mmCIF file with all atom_site columns, C-alpha atoms in Angstrom:
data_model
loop_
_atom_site.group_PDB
_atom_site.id
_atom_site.type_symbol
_atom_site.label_atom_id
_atom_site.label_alt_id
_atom_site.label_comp_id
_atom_site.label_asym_id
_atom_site.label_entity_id
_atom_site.label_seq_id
_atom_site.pdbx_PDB_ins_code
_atom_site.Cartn_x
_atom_site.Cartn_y
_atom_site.Cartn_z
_atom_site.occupancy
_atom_site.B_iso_or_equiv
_atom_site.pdbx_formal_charge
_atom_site.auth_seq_id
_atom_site.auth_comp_id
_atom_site.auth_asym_id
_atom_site.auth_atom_id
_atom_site.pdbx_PDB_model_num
ATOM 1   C CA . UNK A 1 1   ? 12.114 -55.168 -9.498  1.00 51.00 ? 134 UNK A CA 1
ATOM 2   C CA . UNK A 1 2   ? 14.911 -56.925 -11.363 1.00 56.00 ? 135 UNK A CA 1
ATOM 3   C CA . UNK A 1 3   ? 17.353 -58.661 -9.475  1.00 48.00 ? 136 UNK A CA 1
ATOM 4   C CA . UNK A 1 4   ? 20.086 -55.553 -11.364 1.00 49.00 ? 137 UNK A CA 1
ATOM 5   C CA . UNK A 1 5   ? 17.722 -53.280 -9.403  1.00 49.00 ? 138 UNK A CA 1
ATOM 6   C CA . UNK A 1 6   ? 17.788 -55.080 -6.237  1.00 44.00 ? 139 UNK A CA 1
ATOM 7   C CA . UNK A 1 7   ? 21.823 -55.574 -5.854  1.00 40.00 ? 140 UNK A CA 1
ATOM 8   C CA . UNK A 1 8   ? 21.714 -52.133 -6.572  1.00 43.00 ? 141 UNK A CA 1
ATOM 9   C CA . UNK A 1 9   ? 19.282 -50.793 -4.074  1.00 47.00 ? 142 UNK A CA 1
ATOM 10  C CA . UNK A 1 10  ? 21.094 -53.283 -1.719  1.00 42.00 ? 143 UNK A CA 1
ATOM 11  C CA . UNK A 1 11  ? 24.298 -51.591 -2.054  1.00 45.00 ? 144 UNK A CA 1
ATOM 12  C CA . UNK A 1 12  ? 23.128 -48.172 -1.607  1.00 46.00 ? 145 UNK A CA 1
ATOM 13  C CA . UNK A 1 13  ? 20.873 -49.048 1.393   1.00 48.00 ? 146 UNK A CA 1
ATOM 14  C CA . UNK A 1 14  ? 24.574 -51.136 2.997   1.00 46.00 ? 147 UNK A CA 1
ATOM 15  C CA . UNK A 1 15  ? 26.675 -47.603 1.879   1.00 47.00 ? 148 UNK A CA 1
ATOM 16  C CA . UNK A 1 16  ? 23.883 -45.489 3.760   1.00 50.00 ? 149 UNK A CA 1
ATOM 17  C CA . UNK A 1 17  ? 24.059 -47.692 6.687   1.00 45.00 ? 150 UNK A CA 1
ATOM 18  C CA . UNK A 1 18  ? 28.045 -48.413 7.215   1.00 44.00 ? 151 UNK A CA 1
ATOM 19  C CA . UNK A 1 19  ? 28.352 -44.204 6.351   1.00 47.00 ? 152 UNK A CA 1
ATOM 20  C CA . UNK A 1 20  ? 26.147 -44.081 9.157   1.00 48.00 ? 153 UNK A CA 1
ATOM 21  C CA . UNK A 1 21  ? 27.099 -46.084 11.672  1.00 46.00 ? 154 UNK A CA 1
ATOM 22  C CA . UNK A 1 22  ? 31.077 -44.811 10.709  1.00 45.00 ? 155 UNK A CA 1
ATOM 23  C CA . UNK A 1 23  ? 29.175 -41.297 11.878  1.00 46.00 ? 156 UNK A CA 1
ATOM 24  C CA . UNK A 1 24  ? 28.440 -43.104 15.080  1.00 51.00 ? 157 UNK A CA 1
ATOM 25  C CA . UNK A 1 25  ? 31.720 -44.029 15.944  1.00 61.00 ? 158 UNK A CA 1
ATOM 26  C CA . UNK A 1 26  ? 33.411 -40.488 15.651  1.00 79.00 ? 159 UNK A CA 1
ATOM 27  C CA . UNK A 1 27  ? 34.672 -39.102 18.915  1.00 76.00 ? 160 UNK A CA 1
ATOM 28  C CA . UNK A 1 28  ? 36.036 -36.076 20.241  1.00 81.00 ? 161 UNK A CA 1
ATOM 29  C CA . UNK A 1 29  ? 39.288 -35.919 21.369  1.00 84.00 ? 162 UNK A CA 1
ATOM 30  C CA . UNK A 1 30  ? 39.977 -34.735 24.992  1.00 81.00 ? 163 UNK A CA 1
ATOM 31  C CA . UNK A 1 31  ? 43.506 -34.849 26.641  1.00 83.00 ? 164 UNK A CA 1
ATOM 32  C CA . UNK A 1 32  ? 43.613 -34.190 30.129  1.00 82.00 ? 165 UNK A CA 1
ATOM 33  C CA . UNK A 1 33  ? 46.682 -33.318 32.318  1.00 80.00 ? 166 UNK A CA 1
ATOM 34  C CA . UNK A 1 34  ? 47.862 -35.286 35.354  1.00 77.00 ? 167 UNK A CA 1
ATOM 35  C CA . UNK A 1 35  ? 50.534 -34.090 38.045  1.00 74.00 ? 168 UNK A CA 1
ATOM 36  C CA . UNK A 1 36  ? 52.100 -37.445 39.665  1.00 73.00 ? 169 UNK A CA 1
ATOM 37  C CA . UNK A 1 37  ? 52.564 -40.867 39.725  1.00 71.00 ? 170 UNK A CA 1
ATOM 38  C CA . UNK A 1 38  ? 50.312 -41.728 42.480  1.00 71.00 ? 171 UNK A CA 1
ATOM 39  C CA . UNK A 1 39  ? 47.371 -44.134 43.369  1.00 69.00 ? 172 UNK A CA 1
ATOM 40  C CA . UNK A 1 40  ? 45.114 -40.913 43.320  1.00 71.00 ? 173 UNK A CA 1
ATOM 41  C CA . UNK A 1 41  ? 45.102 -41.144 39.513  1.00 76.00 ? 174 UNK A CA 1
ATOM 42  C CA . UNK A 1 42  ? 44.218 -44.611 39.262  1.00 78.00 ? 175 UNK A CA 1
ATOM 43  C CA . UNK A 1 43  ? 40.540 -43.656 38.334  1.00 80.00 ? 176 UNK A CA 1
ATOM 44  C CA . UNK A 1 44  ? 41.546 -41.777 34.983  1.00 81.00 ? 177 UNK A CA 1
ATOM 45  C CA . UNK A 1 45  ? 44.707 -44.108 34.191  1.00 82.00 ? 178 UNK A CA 1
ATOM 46  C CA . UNK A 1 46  ? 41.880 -47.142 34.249  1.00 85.00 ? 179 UNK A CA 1
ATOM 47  C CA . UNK A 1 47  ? 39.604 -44.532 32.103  1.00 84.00 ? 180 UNK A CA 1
ATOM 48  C CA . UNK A 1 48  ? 42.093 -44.108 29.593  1.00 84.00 ? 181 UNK A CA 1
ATOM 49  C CA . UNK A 1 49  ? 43.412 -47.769 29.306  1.00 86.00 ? 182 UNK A CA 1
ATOM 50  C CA . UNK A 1 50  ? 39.818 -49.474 29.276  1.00 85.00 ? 183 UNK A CA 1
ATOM 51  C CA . UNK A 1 51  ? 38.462 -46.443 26.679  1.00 86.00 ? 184 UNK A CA 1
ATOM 52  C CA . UNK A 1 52  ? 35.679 -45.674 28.759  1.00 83.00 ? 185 UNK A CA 1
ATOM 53  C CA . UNK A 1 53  ? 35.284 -42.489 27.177  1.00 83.00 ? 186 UNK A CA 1
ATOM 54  C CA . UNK A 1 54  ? 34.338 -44.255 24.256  1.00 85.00 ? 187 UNK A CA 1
ATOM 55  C CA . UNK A 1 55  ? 30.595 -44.814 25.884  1.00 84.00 ? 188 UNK A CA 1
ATOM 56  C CA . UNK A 1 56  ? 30.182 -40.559 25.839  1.00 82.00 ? 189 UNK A CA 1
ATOM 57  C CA . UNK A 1 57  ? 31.900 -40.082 22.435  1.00 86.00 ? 190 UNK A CA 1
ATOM 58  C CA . UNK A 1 58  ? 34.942 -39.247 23.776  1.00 82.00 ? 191 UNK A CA 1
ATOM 59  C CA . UNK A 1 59  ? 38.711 -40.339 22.979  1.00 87.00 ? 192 UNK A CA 1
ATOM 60  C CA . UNK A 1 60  ? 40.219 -40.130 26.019  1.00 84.00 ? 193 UNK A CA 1
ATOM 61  C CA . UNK A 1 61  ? 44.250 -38.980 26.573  1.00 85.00 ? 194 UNK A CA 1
ATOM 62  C CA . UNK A 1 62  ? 46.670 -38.203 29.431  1.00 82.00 ? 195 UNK A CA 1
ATOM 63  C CA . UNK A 1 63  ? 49.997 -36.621 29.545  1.00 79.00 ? 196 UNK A CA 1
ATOM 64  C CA . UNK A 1 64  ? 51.997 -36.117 32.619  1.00 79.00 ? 197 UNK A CA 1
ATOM 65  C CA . UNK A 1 65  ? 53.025 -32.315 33.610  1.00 73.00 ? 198 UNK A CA 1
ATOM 66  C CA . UNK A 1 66  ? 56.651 -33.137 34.943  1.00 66.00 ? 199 UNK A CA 1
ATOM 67  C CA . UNK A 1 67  ? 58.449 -31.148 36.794  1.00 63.00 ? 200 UNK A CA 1
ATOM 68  C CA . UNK A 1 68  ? 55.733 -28.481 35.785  1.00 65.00 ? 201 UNK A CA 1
ATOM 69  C CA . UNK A 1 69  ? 52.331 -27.717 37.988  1.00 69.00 ? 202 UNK A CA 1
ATOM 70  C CA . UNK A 1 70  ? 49.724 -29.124 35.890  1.00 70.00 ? 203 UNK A CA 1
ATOM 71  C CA . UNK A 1 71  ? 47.966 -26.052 36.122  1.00 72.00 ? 204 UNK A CA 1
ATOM 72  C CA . UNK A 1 72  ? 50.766 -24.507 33.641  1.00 71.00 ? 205 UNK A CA 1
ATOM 73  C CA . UNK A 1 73  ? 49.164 -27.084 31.205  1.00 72.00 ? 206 UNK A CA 1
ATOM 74  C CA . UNK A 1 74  ? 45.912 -25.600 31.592  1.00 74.00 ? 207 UNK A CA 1
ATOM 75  C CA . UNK A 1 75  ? 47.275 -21.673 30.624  1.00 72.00 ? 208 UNK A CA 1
ATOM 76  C CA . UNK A 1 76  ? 49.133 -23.192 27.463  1.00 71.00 ? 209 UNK A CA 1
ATOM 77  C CA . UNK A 1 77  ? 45.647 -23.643 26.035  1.00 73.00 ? 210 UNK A CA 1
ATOM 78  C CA . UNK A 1 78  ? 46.113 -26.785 24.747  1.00 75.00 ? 211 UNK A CA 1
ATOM 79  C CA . UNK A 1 79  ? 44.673 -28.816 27.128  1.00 78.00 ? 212 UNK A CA 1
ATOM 80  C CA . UNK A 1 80  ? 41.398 -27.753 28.499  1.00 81.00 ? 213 UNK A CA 1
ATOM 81  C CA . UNK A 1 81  ? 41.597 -30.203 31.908  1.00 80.00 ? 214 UNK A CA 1
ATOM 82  C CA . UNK A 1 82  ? 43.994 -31.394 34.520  1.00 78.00 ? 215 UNK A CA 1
ATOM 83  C CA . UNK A 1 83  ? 43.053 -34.108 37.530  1.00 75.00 ? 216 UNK A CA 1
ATOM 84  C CA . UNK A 1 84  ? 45.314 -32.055 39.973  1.00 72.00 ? 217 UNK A CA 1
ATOM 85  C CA . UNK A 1 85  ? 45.073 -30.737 44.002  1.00 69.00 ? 218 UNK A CA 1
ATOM 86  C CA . UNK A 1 86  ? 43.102 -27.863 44.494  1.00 66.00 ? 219 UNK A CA 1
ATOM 87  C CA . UNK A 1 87  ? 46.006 -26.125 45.792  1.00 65.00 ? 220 UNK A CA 1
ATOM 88  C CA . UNK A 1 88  ? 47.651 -25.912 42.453  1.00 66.00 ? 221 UNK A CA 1
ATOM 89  C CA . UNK A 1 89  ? 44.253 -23.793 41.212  1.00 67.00 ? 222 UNK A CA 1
ATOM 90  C CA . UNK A 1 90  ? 44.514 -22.197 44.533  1.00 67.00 ? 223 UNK A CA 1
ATOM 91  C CA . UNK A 1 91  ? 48.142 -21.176 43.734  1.00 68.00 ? 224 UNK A CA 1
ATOM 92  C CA . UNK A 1 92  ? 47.023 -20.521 40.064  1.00 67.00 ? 225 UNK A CA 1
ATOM 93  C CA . UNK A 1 93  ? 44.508 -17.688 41.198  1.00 66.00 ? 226 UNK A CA 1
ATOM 94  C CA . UNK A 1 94  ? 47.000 -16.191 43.731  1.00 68.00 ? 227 UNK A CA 1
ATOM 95  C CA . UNK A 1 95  ? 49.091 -15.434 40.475  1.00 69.00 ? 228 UNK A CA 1
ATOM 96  C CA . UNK A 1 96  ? 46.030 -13.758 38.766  1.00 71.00 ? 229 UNK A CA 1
ATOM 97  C CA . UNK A 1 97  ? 45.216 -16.381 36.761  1.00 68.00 ? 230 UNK A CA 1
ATOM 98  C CA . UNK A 1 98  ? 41.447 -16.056 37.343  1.00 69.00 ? 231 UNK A CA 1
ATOM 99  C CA . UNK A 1 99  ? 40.242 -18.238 34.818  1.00 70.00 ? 232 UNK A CA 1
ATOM 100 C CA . UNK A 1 100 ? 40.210 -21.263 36.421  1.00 71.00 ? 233 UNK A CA 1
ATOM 101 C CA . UNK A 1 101 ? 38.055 -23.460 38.731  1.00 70.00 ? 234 UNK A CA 1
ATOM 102 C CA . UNK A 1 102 ? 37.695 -26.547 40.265  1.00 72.00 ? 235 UNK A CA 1
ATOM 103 C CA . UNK A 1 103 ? 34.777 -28.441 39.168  1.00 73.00 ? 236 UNK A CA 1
ATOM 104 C CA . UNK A 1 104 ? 34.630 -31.906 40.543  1.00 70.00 ? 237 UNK A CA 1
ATOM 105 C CA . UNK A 1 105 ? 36.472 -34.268 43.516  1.00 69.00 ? 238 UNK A CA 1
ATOM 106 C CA . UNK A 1 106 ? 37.117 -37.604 43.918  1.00 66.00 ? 239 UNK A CA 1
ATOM 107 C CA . UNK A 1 107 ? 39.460 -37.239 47.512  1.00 66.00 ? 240 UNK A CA 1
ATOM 108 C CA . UNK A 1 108 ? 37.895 -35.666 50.814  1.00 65.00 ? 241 UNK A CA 1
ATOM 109 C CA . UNK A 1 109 ? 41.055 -36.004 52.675  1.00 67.00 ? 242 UNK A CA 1
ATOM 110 C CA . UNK A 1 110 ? 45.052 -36.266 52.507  1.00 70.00 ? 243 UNK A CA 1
ATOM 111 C CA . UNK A 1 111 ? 46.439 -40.225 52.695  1.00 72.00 ? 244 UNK A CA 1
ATOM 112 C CA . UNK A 1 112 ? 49.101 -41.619 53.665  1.00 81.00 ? 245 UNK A CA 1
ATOM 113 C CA . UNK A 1 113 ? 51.864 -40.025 56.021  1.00 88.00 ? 246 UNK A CA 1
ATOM 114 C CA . UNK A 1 114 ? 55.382 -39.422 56.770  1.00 92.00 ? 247 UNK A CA 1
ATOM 115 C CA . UNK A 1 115 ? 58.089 -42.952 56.259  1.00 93.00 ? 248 UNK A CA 1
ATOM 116 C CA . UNK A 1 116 ? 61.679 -42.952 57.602  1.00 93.00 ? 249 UNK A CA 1
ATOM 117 C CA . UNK A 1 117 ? 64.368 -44.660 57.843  1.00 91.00 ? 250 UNK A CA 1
ATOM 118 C CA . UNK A 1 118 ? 64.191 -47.424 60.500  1.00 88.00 ? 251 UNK A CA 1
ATOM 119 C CA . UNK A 1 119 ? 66.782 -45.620 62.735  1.00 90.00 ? 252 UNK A CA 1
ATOM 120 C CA . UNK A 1 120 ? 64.404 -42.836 63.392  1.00 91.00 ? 253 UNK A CA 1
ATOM 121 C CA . UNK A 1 121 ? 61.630 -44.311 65.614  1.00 90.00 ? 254 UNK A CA 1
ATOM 122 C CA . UNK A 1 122 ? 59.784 -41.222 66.686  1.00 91.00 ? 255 UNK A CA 1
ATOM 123 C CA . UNK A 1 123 ? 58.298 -37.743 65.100  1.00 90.00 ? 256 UNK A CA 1
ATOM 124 C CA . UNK A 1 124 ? 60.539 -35.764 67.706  1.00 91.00 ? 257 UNK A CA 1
ATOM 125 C CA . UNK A 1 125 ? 63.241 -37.668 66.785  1.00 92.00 ? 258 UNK A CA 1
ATOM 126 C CA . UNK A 1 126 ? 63.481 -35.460 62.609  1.00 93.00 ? 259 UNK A CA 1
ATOM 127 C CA . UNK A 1 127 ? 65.304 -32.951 64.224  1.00 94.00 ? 260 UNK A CA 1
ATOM 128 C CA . UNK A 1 128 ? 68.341 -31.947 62.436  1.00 94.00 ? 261 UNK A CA 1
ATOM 129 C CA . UNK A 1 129 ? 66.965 -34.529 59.516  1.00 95.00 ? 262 UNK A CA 1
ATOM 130 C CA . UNK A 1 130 ? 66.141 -34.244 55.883  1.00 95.00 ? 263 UNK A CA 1
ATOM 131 C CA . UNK A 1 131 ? 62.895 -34.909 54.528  1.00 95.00 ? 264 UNK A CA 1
ATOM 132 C CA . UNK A 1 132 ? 62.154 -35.214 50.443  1.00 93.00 ? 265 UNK A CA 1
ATOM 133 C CA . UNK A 1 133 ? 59.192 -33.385 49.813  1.00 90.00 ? 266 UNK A CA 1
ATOM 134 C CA . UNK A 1 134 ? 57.657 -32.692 46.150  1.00 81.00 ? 267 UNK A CA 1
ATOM 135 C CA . UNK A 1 135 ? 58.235 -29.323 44.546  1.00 76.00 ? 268 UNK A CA 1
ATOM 136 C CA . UNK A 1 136 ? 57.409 -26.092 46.456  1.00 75.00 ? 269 UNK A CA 1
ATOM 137 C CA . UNK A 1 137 ? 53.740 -25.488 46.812  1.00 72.00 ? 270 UNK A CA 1
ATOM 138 C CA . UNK A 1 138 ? 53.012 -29.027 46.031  1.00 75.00 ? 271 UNK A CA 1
ATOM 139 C CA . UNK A 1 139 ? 50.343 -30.863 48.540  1.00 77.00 ? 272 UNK A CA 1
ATOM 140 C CA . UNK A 1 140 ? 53.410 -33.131 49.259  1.00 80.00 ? 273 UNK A CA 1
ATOM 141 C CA . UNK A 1 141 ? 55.166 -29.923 50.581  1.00 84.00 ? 274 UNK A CA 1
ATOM 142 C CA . UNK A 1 142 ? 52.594 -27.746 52.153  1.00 83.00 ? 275 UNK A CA 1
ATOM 143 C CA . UNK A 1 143 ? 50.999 -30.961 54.193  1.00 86.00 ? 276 UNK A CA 1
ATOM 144 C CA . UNK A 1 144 ? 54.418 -31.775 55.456  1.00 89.00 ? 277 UNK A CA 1
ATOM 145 C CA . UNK A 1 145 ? 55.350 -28.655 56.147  1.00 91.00 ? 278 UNK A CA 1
ATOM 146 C CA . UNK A 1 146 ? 51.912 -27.837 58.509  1.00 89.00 ? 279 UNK A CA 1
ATOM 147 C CA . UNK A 1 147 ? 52.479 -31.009 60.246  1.00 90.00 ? 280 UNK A CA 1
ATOM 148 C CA . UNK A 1 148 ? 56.126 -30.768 61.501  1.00 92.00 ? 281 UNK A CA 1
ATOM 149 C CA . UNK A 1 149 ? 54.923 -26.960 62.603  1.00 91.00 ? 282 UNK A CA 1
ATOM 150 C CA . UNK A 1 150 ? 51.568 -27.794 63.818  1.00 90.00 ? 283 UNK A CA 1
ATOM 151 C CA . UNK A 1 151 ? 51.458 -31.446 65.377  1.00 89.00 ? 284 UNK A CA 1
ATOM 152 C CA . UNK A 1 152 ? 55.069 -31.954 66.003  1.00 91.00 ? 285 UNK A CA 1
ATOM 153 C CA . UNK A 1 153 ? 56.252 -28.799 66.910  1.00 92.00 ? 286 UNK A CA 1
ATOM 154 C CA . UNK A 1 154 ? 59.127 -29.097 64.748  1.00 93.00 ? 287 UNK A CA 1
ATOM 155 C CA . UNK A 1 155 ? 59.832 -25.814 62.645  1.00 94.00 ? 288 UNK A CA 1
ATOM 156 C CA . UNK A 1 156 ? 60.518 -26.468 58.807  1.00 93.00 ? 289 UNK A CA 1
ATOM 157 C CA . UNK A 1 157 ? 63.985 -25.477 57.392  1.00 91.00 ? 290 UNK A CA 1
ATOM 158 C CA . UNK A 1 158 ? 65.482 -24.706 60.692  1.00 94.00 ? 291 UNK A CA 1
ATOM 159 C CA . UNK A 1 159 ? 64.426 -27.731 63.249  1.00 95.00 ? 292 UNK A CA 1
ATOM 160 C CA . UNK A 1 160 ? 64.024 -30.454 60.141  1.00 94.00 ? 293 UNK A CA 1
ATOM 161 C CA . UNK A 1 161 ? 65.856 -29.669 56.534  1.00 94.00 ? 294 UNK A CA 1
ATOM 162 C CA . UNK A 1 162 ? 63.091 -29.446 53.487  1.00 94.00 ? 295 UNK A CA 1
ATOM 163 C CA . UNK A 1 163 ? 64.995 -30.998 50.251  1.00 93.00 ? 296 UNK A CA 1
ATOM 164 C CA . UNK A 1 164 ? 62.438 -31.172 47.118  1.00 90.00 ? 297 UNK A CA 1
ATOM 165 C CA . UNK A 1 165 ? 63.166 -34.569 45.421  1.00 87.00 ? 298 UNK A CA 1
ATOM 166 C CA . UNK A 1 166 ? 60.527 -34.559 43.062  1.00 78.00 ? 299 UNK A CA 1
ATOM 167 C CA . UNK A 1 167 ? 57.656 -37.038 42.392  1.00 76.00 ? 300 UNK A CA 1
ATOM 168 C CA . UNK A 1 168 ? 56.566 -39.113 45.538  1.00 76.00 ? 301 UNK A CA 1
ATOM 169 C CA . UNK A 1 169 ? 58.416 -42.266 43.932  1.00 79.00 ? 302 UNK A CA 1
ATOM 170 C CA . UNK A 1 170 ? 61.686 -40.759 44.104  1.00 83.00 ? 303 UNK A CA 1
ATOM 171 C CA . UNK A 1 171 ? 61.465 -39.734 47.594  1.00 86.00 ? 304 UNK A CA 1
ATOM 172 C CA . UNK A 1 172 ? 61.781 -43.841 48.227  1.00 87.00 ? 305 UNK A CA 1
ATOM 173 C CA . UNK A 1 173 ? 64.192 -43.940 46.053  1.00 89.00 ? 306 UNK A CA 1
ATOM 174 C CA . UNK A 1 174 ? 66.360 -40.740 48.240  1.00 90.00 ? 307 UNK A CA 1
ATOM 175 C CA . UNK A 1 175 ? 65.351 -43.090 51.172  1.00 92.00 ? 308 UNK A CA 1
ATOM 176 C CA . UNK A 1 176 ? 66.819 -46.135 49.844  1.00 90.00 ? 309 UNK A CA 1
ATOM 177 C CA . UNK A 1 177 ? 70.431 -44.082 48.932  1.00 92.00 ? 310 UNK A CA 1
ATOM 178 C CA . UNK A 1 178 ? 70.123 -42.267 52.374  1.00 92.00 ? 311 UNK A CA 1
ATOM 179 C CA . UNK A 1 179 ? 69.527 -38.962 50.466  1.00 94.00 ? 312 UNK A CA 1
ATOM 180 C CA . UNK A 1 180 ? 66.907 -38.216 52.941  1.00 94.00 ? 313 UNK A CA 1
ATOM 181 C CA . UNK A 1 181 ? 66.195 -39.029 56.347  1.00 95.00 ? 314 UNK A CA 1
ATOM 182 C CA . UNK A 1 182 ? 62.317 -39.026 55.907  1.00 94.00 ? 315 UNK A CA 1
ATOM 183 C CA . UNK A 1 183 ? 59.453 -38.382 53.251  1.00 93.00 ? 316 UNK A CA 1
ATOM 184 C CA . UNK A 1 184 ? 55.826 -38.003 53.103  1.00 91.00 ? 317 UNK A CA 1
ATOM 185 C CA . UNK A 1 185 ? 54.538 -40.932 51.008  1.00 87.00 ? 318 UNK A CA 1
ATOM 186 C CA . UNK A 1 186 ? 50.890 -41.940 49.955  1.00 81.00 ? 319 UNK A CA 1
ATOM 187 C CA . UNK A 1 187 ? 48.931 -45.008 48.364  1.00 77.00 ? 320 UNK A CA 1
ATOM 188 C CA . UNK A 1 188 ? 50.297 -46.947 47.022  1.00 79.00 ? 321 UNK A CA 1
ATOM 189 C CA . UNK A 1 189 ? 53.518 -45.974 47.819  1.00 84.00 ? 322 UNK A CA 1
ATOM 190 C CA . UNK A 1 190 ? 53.216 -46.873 51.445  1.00 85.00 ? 323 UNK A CA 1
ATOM 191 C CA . UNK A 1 191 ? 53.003 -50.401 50.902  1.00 86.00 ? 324 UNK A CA 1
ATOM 192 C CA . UNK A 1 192 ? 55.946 -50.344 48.792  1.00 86.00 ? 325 UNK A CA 1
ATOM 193 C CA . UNK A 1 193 ? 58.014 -48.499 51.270  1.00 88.00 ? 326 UNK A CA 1
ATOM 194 C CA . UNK A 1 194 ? 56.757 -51.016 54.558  1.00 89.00 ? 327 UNK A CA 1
ATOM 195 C CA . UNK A 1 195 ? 58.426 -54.083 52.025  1.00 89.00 ? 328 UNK A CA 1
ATOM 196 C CA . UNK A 1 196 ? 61.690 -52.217 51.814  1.00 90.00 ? 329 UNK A CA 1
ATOM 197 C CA . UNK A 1 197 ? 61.600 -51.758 55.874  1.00 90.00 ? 330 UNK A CA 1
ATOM 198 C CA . UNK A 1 198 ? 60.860 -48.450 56.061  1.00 92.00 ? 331 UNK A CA 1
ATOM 199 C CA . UNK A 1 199 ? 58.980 -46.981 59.510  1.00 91.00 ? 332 UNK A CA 1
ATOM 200 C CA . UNK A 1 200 ? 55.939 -45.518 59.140  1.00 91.00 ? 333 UNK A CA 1
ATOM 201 C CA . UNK A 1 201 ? 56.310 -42.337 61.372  1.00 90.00 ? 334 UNK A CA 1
ATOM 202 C CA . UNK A 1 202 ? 53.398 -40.021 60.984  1.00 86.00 ? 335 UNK A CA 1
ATOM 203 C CA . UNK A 1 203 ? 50.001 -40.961 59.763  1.00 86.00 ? 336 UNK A CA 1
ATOM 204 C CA . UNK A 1 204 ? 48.021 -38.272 58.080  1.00 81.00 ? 337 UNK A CA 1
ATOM 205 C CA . UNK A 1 205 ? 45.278 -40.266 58.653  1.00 77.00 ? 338 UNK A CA 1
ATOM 206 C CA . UNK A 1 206 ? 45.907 -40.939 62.558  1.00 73.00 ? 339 UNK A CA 1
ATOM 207 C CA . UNK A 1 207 ? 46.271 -36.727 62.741  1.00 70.00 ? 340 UNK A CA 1
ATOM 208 C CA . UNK A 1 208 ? 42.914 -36.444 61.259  1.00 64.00 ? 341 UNK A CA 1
ATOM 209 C CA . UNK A 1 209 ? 44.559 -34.023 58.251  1.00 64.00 ? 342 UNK A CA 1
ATOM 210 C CA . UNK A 1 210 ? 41.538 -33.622 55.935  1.00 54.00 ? 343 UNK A CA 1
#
């Protein structure tokens, strides 16, 4: 073989082999839907930021629902998976939307508990309070809603005022400007709310709420 006919056998067998390998690299996009800024999404934040979709050909996104249930995401049909609670699919089926189902979980039980204001040293003692709670339906409502009714005794909306403040971060932040009395916080939040003096009233975790 000439050495003409060996560059050019070279360069086709290198154009063969970096077509190929660009082949190799080509992943599938997949965005997936998240409801909160919470250490519960820690697993899929460090997913997306280390690209360790990349290992089962997959190009990994989040975006973050807002103020709507992720599960809204899911019936827009642009986004085929949310890392949500099962309540929200739950809630979802209630309203007849049938065609969705929960397929894996990472959490076997509810964390954290209830913080308030250092004036307020016992459960009993959120009567005729406010508590910030996420948005209706959310787990931040429901579970703090079954435990002033069930283990305190404390009936929601007429013994202890329900105010919806949004994402679990802002309830420290209606704590801090005395918006609310009391709110139902969870890692890593807790932590965060023990530096800025806050009382640690209820534990979910003491209650045995699974």
């Amino acid at each position: 073989m000439t050495r003409k006919k060996s560059l050019i056998a070279f360069w086709l067998a290198w154009m063969t082999f970096v077509s190929g390998a660009g082949a190799a690299v080509q992943l599938d996009s997949l965005t997936v839907g998240y409801s909160s800024f919470s250490g519960h999404y820690t697993p899929v934040w460090i997913a997306v930021e280390d690209r360790l979709g990349r290992k089962y050909g997959l190009d990994l996104k989040v975006v973050y629902a807002g103020r709507m249930r992720p599960q809204q995401l899911l019936v827009s049909g642009e986004i085929p998976i949310v890392i949500a609670t099962g309540s929200g699919a739950l809630t979802s089926h209630i309203l007849g939307v049938k065609d969705q189902v929960i397929v894996a979980n990472f959490i076997d039980k509810v964390g954290g508990g209830i913080y308030a204001r250092g004036e307020i040293k016992r459960p009993e003692d959120l009567r005729g309070k406010t508590v910030g709670v996420g948005r209706a339906g959310s787990i931040s409502d429901s579970i703090a809603r079954y435990v002033l009714r069930a283990k305190l005794g404390l009936v929601p909306d007429r013994d202890v005022k329900l105010l919806v403040v949004g994402e679990p971060a802002l309830g420290i932040q209606a704590l801090e400007r005395g918006i609310v009395d009391a709110a139902p916080l969870s890692m890593p939040l807790p932590l965060v709310a023990k530096k800025m003096g806050f009382r640690e009233l209820v534990s979910y975790d003491a209650l045995g709420i699974v």
